[in-house]
Amino acid sequence: MNKPFAITLEVGSSRANQTGSWRTERPVYVDSLPPCNHACPAGENIQQWLYQGEDGSYENAWRQIMADNPFPAIMGRVCYRPCETACNRAQLDEAVGINSVERFLGDEALRQGWTMPVEAPPSGRRVLVVGCGPSGLSAAYQLTRLGHAVTIRDAGAAPGGMMRYGIPKYRLPRDVLDAEVQRIVDMGVTLELNTTVKDIQSLLRDGGAGEPDAGKNAGKDADGKFDAVFVAVGAHIGRRAYIPAGDSARILDAVSMLRDMEGEEPPLLGRRVAVYGGGNTAMDAARTARRLGASEAIVVYRRTRERMPAHDIEVKEALEEGVTMRWLSTITHADGGKLQIEKMALDETGFPQPTGEFTELEADCLVLALGQDADLSLLEGVSGVEFTDGVVQVSPELMTGYPGIFAGGDMVPGERTVTVGIGHGKKAARCIDAWLRSDHYTREPKHDLAPFGNLNTWYYEDAPATVRPQLDAARRTTSFDEVVGGLDASNALFEARRCLSCGNCFECDNCYGVCPDNAVIKLGVGERYQIDLNYCKGCGICVHECPSGSIKMVPEEA
Amino acid sequence: MPYQSIKFIQTGSLAVGGRLLAEDQRSVQSGAQRSNSLTLGHRACQGCGEALGARIALDACQRATGGKTIAVNATGCLEVFSTPYPETSWQLPWLHSLFGNAPAVAAGVAAALRAKSRDDVRVVGQGGDGGTVDIGFACLSGMFERNDDVLYICYDNEAYMNTGVQRSGATPYAARTATTEPVGPEPGNKFGQGKNVPMIAMAHEIPYVATATVSDLRDLEYKVERAMEFRGARYLHVLVPCPLGWGSAPESTIEVARLATQTGLFPVFEAEDGEVVSATPIRHRTGVRDYLRIQRRYAHLFKPAERTEMIDRIQRGADRNITRFGLLPADDIDAELATVGAGRAEEITS
Amino acid sequence: MLRQIEGSRAVADAVAMCRPEVICAYPITPQTHIVEALGAKVKAGQLRPCEFLNVESEFAAMSVAIGASAAGARAYTATASQGLLYMSEAVYNAAGLGLPIVMTVANRAIGAPINIWNDHSDAMSQRDAGWIQLYAETSQEALDLHIQAFRIAEDLSVPVMVCMDGFLLTHAYERADIPSPDQVDNFLPGYEPRQVLDPAAPVSIGAMVGPEAFTEVRYLAHARQSQALTLIPEVVAEFTKTFGRDSGGLVRGYRLEDADTVVVALGSVLGTIKDTVDELRGDGMRIGILGISTFRPFPSAAVREALGSDGRVKRLVVLERALATGVGGIVSADLRMALAGGGSGRAAEPVMSTVIAGLGGRAITRMSLRTMLAEAVAGALEPLSFLDLNKGLIEREFIRARRTRRSGPVAENMLRDQGLTARIG
């Protein structure tokens, strides 16, 4: 076409005009730390596995969990969900049901028989894990994946620690527990039950020739010493409080009571059971009592519901099951089927103060749920190991004062939950691995936290959380069937897709679509985007309209 | 929403795209192969709503026509920033003639195509509000009345921005422009509410009339694609905030447009043969104050003292739209209005 | 085929044979008969394919033509007077964009006062719009010029305005030789646009051009239009070959060979002038006529050639049907520029007198022309004069205006003086 001069132009010729020179600020894609990840004691990359779950890649999602936590099915039942407490979506409608998705993925893995490979070459190093609870199993799992040969020793008859002996069946069915533990064992972990460890130093020195159970395991340990030990024996000793009691008072501690549930004979509690304490164990004890036939299970607690350490969901479920609560009450005397209760009042600091008002409460049995202590005897006398307030002092790398002995779980300072224990196990494994290589474990620096305020929530569809089916209340008080059901694939998918992807790009194409200057380059699925700085004028619309707050403006340098 | 609503997927159809969407649910703008009818290097201001609106609309049209769209452009910002010699940002056949004649020129193109039996090639006329509601109005009405096979798109930024923000027939009540300065007893634009061309277009009973904004890209694309399903005169009125003229932050362009819809000030609807057939419901009802506050063109409504009566008048206009177009479910209206009213009272007293 | 036919119908027939693909029009007297006839042909299916658009204004008419032409269609419209002014912005635009639209201007005066009758004020007002302007002397020539116009316009990508005197030509029945469609098809090939809106080869038409290239754009427009000065004689030659008659061209001389006085004029008045000159020749006056068929581009060289460079022509009388208020003649100014352009070596320039005549439909009679030309030959004609000016009427108005500031509307006053309106109140 012999086009008229100047008036008629060749299309797209404005590319010669690089408008990027106008810019005073530039958009930069960032990755932030989502609050769920930040809150997870096990260090799960929750957002990432939700992301994988969103498109139905359940196995990938499960493997993402497994990178940090070998117990998705257990977690999906017993975790107290700090992730959901932290979830930004709670400020929009309701938190994402992270836990329910995790359970779905965990159960799906068990249904499908997914397993984890050990890809690292054998390191030739041997690590002993003492204690087969969540922390120990987590450490054993991670150490195995790192190529180390792991032996777990536990004094108990069955693996699982508090997961078995502390958490009632109706919260964690034992087939689930067994399956997830077995999966770890199948990776090559040597599990030695009914084995009490006495002399750690000797195990490190010479393979434990002097161990009382050495004979039993002689064939296994005789050929060498352990290069490191991770001690995670938990806190199994129920704390007793001094309560003046008559001879006929029946008082037991909750830890023992729950442990006995795993024995041949369930404990005999009577028709009216009082539980003293306000933690999760108190709830477990009261709910277990109901299932054992107690017509009344009364929780006696010194403060108010708001101040109860038990998680809300536990309290709620307990109340649903007919457990009753006596707030602001202490037990001052127990005898002959009667408890003397003193009313308390909170002072201005929120501390309960006696009021001098007394009432009586009929109870066939009093269960004390006042906390647990760790059995520290194994480490007592080990040079350099220090104790404070009944727990073992460890370095940030979870190593005790004795080189090569690491500790974690309920026996070290920190919150005592399964999830925390799993986190300790993972961290210990990484630190032990580093230590075995004469190195220090240094974790990647964390991204900045992704606050709710950085989100543009307009773009998320309105969707309240999916409610997990619950077992009928009548059946809940008569059986140990699991109370909370799981999601099916369709609602697990829905729930995963409620994730806001706080602080991390999930490729919604908004930046690409809303740029008035066509200055966002779409790199393709999984590759995200790139700003075309030759043309970006720096208007900031992409930042403002990014749903997940994954772009920020930074000043151009002069 | 009039377009196909999809099963819950994170952002669903609210964001531009997303990996979870099936191919047929993807927006045009999310595609790496979109036509970019208006391409890199144009000279629109930072955060220009019109540049964005034009690309979205024309790309959608290009998809609908299989890349066979001819655009006719009125004089105005869009024309000036896209085609200063020797560079053009257009990638489709494009013609600029005059300020006031784009609808007629487009009708001429359509007539030529009809004469040549090229019914595969479609015509879009486009212009700003000045070129549409004022100087081009006669040609627009003529095009409507003859039912010429043209989709005319008005990118409404509510004043003459190209010449330096003077009042147009689409300038809303109370807005400051260079010719409606915020001085005197009636600061800002003292007239009506802006010429309601969508309603006027409906009065012509043309096959299709719709409104849209740059805040809902998929809706805009839908409206364009829907419009292309009709033959005859079609009108699409797109609200495109102008950071320069409105005194809004460049990054807030979409936010401002969104608030215009969520306050009810800019009803988003579509009409066929003169009858409204759908209206996009308000998702998060917002009082007009939230919309007005973030634009300097309304600053005089809040400083030095709040001009409550003027704001209330604007609110009444928004409320009227809500009722007229059914922008809230009937049950919600009273409750919502009560809430908004209460919010207003609070703001007044605080 | 010879027919007794109204000028408008003859033009409509010719335009139809040129196979325009888009016709758009807004009715204005005295253009209406042309577009009515074309509309009927389209509606009856005699002209196919063709889109006929009844638009809402002349501004829209030209705009539709712009769009159609840019989309590759042969586009035609017609207007007059106020209509031409109303579309003026688009008239300039069509030329600026280089779109070969053909438009008939049924020449008519411009108000106020509103006047529906003929003069050249309308077309003259658009003389610098960038269009080629051809002026028809007869219905036959009007018909012929339209056929040529499409050729010229499309060859150069410049729009062409065919000017024909309102009523005098548009509404007069004359004998005309109507060509056959085959003849027209042979003469006028299909439209091959220089630029076109085509999705297969997109371009941006109508860019904004700043100071860095605007002068060049204008120069090129001038250069391109000027090419018509070469092209038109070629087209006329071919036209003559095809249709067997000579029509149009740049300028047309009449009895110039020994003329010392030459009357210059455009349009239908040339016929009256020819009759008058024939009579005056009989009286021994050596008067000739130079008819200007192509007013834009102005055929300066052709004018100089027609008038000779030997100093034979002593007097030029430029008869203008339009008035450049405050100056006088419009054609006269161009003529002066043309003569000045001859360079050195020329004899003394002829004395030029501008005669404003026939405004708003006033008849230009042979008698008045005789008187005026006799004065001219006698050297008594003023440099600027108004043919048949009613001086008494004007004098009375001057007096009235001096007497009282609010003397009322001039036109009405004068009509009243002539007893043409009833006095009210």
PDB file of C-alpha atoms in Angstrom, chain B residues 155-262:
ATOM      1  CA  TYR B 155     -15.241   5.530  26.980  1.00  0.00           C
ATOM      2  CA  ASP B 156     -16.680   7.855  29.546  1.00  0.00           C
ATOM      3  CA  ASN B 157     -14.281   9.730  31.767  1.00  0.00           C
ATOM      4  CA  GLU B 158     -16.833  12.392  32.484  1.00  0.00           C
ATOM      5  CA  ALA B 159     -15.118  15.478  31.072  1.00  0.00           C
ATOM      6  CA  TYR B 160     -12.989  16.809  28.241  1.00  0.00           C
ATOM      7  CA  MET B 161      -9.683  15.451  29.429  1.00  0.00           C
ATOM      8  CA  ASN B 162      -7.697  15.915  26.256  1.00  0.00           C
ATOM      9  CA  THR B 163      -8.183  19.654  26.314  1.00  0.00           C
ATOM     10  CA  GLY B 164      -7.476  19.963  30.016  1.00  0.00           C
ATOM     11  CA  VAL B 165     -10.446  18.698  31.970  1.00  0.00           C
ATOM     12  CA  GLN B 166     -13.355  20.866  30.952  1.00  0.00           C
ATOM     13  CA  ARG B 167     -16.938  19.988  31.732  1.00  0.00           C
ATOM     14  CA  SER B 168     -18.790  17.763  29.286  1.00  0.00           C
ATOM     15  CA  GLY B 169     -22.377  16.661  29.075  1.00  0.00           C
ATOM     16  CA  ALA B 170     -21.322  13.577  30.970  1.00  0.00           C
ATOM     17  CA  THR B 171     -19.759  15.404  33.890  1.00  0.00           C
ATOM     18  CA  PRO B 172     -21.569  14.437  37.069  1.00  0.00           C
ATOM     19  CA  TYR B 173     -23.083  16.799  39.520  1.00  0.00           C
ATOM     20  CA  ALA B 174     -20.666  18.598  41.836  1.00  0.00           C
ATOM     21  CA  ALA B 175     -17.546  17.500  40.008  1.00  0.00           C
ATOM     22  CA  ARG B 176     -14.817  20.024  39.636  1.00  0.00           C
ATOM     23  CA  THR B 177     -13.538  20.671  36.139  1.00  0.00           C
ATOM     24  CA  ALA B 178     -11.587  23.530  34.633  1.00  0.00           C
ATOM     25  CA  THR B 179     -14.890  25.086  33.609  1.00  0.00           C
ATOM     26  CA  THR B 180     -16.807  24.164  36.745  1.00  0.00           C
ATOM     27  CA  GLU B 181     -14.368  25.324  39.368  1.00  0.00           C
ATOM     28  CA  PRO B 182     -15.105  24.604  43.006  1.00  0.00           C
ATOM     29  CA  VAL B 183     -15.820  28.203  43.865  1.00  0.00           C
ATOM     30  CA  GLY B 184     -18.892  30.197  44.692  1.00  0.00           C
ATOM     31  CA  PRO B 185     -22.079  29.066  46.357  1.00  0.00           C
ATOM     32  CA  GLU B 186     -22.495  26.077  44.033  1.00  0.00           C
ATOM     33  CA  PRO B 187     -18.982  24.672  43.676  1.00  0.00           C
ATOM     34  CA  GLY B 188     -18.255  22.218  40.932  1.00  0.00           C
ATOM     35  CA  ASN B 189     -20.659  21.173  38.235  1.00  0.00           C
ATOM     36  CA  LYS B 190     -24.054  22.506  39.164  1.00  0.00           C
ATOM     37  CA  PHE B 191     -26.006  20.778  36.457  1.00  0.00           C
ATOM     38  CA  GLY B 192     -27.914  17.531  36.685  1.00  0.00           C
ATOM     39  CA  GLN B 193     -26.013  14.325  36.710  1.00  0.00           C
ATOM     40  CA  GLY B 194     -24.480  14.009  33.261  1.00  0.00           C
ATOM     41  CA  LYS B 195     -26.304  13.047  30.122  1.00  0.00           C
ATOM     42  CA  ASN B 196     -27.562   9.519  30.386  1.00  0.00           C
ATOM     43  CA  VAL B 197     -26.742   8.281  26.936  1.00  0.00           C
ATOM     44  CA  PRO B 198     -27.369   4.598  27.641  1.00  0.00           C
ATOM     45  CA  MET B 199     -30.974   5.432  28.443  1.00  0.00           C
ATOM     46  CA  ILE B 200     -31.185   7.663  25.403  1.00  0.00           C
ATOM     47  CA  ALA B 201     -29.783   4.857  23.306  1.00  0.00           C
ATOM     48  CA  MET B 202     -32.432   2.547  24.730  1.00  0.00           C
ATOM     49  CA  ALA B 203     -35.078   5.031  23.721  1.00  0.00           C
ATOM     50  CA  HIS B 204     -33.964   4.419  20.128  1.00  0.00           C
ATOM     51  CA  GLU B 205     -34.876   0.773  20.690  1.00  0.00           C
ATOM     52  CA  ILE B 206     -31.677  -0.401  19.117  1.00  0.00           C
ATOM     53  CA  PRO B 207     -30.919  -4.093  19.489  1.00  0.00           C
ATOM     54  CA  TYR B 208     -28.387  -3.803  22.283  1.00  0.00           C
ATOM     55  CA  VAL B 209     -27.308  -1.253  24.864  1.00  0.00           C
ATOM     56  CA  ALA B 210     -25.012  -1.988  27.759  1.00  0.00           C
ATOM     57  CA  THR B 211     -22.877  -0.320  30.366  1.00  0.00           C
ATOM     58  CA  ALA B 212     -19.621  -1.585  31.803  1.00  0.00           C
ATOM     59  CA  THR B 213     -16.529  -0.385  33.587  1.00  0.00           C
ATOM     60  CA  VAL B 214     -12.857  -1.197  33.564  1.00  0.00           C
ATOM     61  CA  SER B 215     -13.291  -2.635  37.028  1.00  0.00           C
ATOM     62  CA  ASP B 216     -15.010  -5.711  35.697  1.00  0.00           C
ATOM     63  CA  LEU B 217     -12.957  -6.816  32.783  1.00  0.00           C
ATOM     64  CA  ARG B 218     -14.888  -9.980  32.168  1.00  0.00           C
ATOM     65  CA  ASP B 219     -18.175  -8.147  32.173  1.00  0.00           C
ATOM     66  CA  LEU B 220     -16.788  -5.677  29.675  1.00  0.00           C
ATOM     67  CA  GLU B 221     -15.584  -8.501  27.473  1.00  0.00           C
ATOM     68  CA  TYR B 222     -18.906 -10.231  27.792  1.00  0.00           C
ATOM     69  CA  LYS B 223     -20.776  -7.088  26.798  1.00  0.00           C
ATOM     70  CA  VAL B 224     -18.617  -6.622  23.731  1.00  0.00           C
ATOM     71  CA  GLU B 225     -18.960 -10.222  22.708  1.00  0.00           C
ATOM     72  CA  ARG B 226     -22.663 -10.161  23.363  1.00  0.00           C
ATOM     73  CA  ALA B 227     -22.981  -6.988  21.331  1.00  0.00           C
ATOM     74  CA  MET B 228     -21.252  -8.690  18.452  1.00  0.00           C
ATOM     75  CA  GLU B 229     -23.947 -11.324  18.394  1.00  0.00           C
ATOM     76  CA  PHE B 230     -26.356  -8.674  17.146  1.00  0.00           C
ATOM     77  CA  ARG B 231     -26.545  -6.924  13.833  1.00  0.00           C
ATOM     78  CA  GLY B 232     -27.540  -3.306  13.759  1.00  0.00           C
ATOM     79  CA  ALA B 233     -26.735  -0.414  16.038  1.00  0.00           C
ATOM     80  CA  ARG B 234     -25.326  -1.294  19.427  1.00  0.00           C
ATOM     81  CA  TYR B 235     -24.108   0.970  22.174  1.00  0.00           C
ATOM     82  CA  LEU B 236     -21.693   0.233  24.969  1.00  0.00           C
ATOM     83  CA  HIS B 237     -20.988   2.846  27.607  1.00  0.00           C
ATOM     84  CA  VAL B 238     -17.804   2.129  29.542  1.00  0.00           C
ATOM     85  CA  LEU B 239     -16.813   4.077  32.610  1.00  0.00           C
ATOM     86  CA  VAL B 240     -13.075   4.746  32.453  1.00  0.00           C
ATOM     87  CA  PRO B 241     -11.648   6.735  35.346  1.00  0.00           C
ATOM     88  CA  CYS B 242      -9.109   9.401  34.488  1.00  0.00           C
ATOM     89  CA  PRO B 243      -6.484   9.857  37.215  1.00  0.00           C
ATOM     90  CA  LEU B 244      -5.549  13.259  35.857  1.00  0.00           C
ATOM     91  CA  GLY B 245      -9.034  14.651  35.533  1.00  0.00           C
ATOM     92  CA  TRP B 246     -10.548  13.004  38.555  1.00  0.00           C
ATOM     93  CA  GLY B 247      -7.637  13.583  40.845  1.00  0.00           C
ATOM     94  CA  SER B 248      -7.438   9.955  41.769  1.00  0.00           C
ATOM     95  CA  ALA B 249      -4.261   8.000  42.268  1.00  0.00           C
ATOM     96  CA  PRO B 250      -3.072   6.268  39.092  1.00  0.00           C
ATOM     97  CA  GLU B 251      -3.057   2.914  40.847  1.00  0.00           C
ATOM     98  CA  SER B 252      -6.675   3.420  41.914  1.00  0.00           C
ATOM     99  CA  THR B 253      -8.202   3.558  38.461  1.00  0.00           C
ATOM    100  CA  ILE B 254      -9.902   0.211  38.767  1.00  0.00           C
ATOM    101  CA  GLU B 255     -10.772   0.750  42.397  1.00  0.00           C
ATOM    102  CA  VAL B 256     -12.521   4.002  41.564  1.00  0.00           C
ATOM    103  CA  ALA B 257     -14.500   2.353  38.792  1.00  0.00           C
ATOM    104  CA  ARG B 258     -15.403  -0.461  41.134  1.00  0.00           C
ATOM    105  CA  LEU B 259     -16.663   1.981  43.724  1.00  0.00           C
ATOM    106  CA  ALA B 260     -18.715   3.721  41.078  1.00  0.00           C
ATOM    107  CA  THR B 261     -20.538   0.445  40.577  1.00  0.00           C
ATOM    108  CA  GLN B 262     -20.713  -0.570  44.217  1.00  0.00           C
TER     109      GLN B 262
END
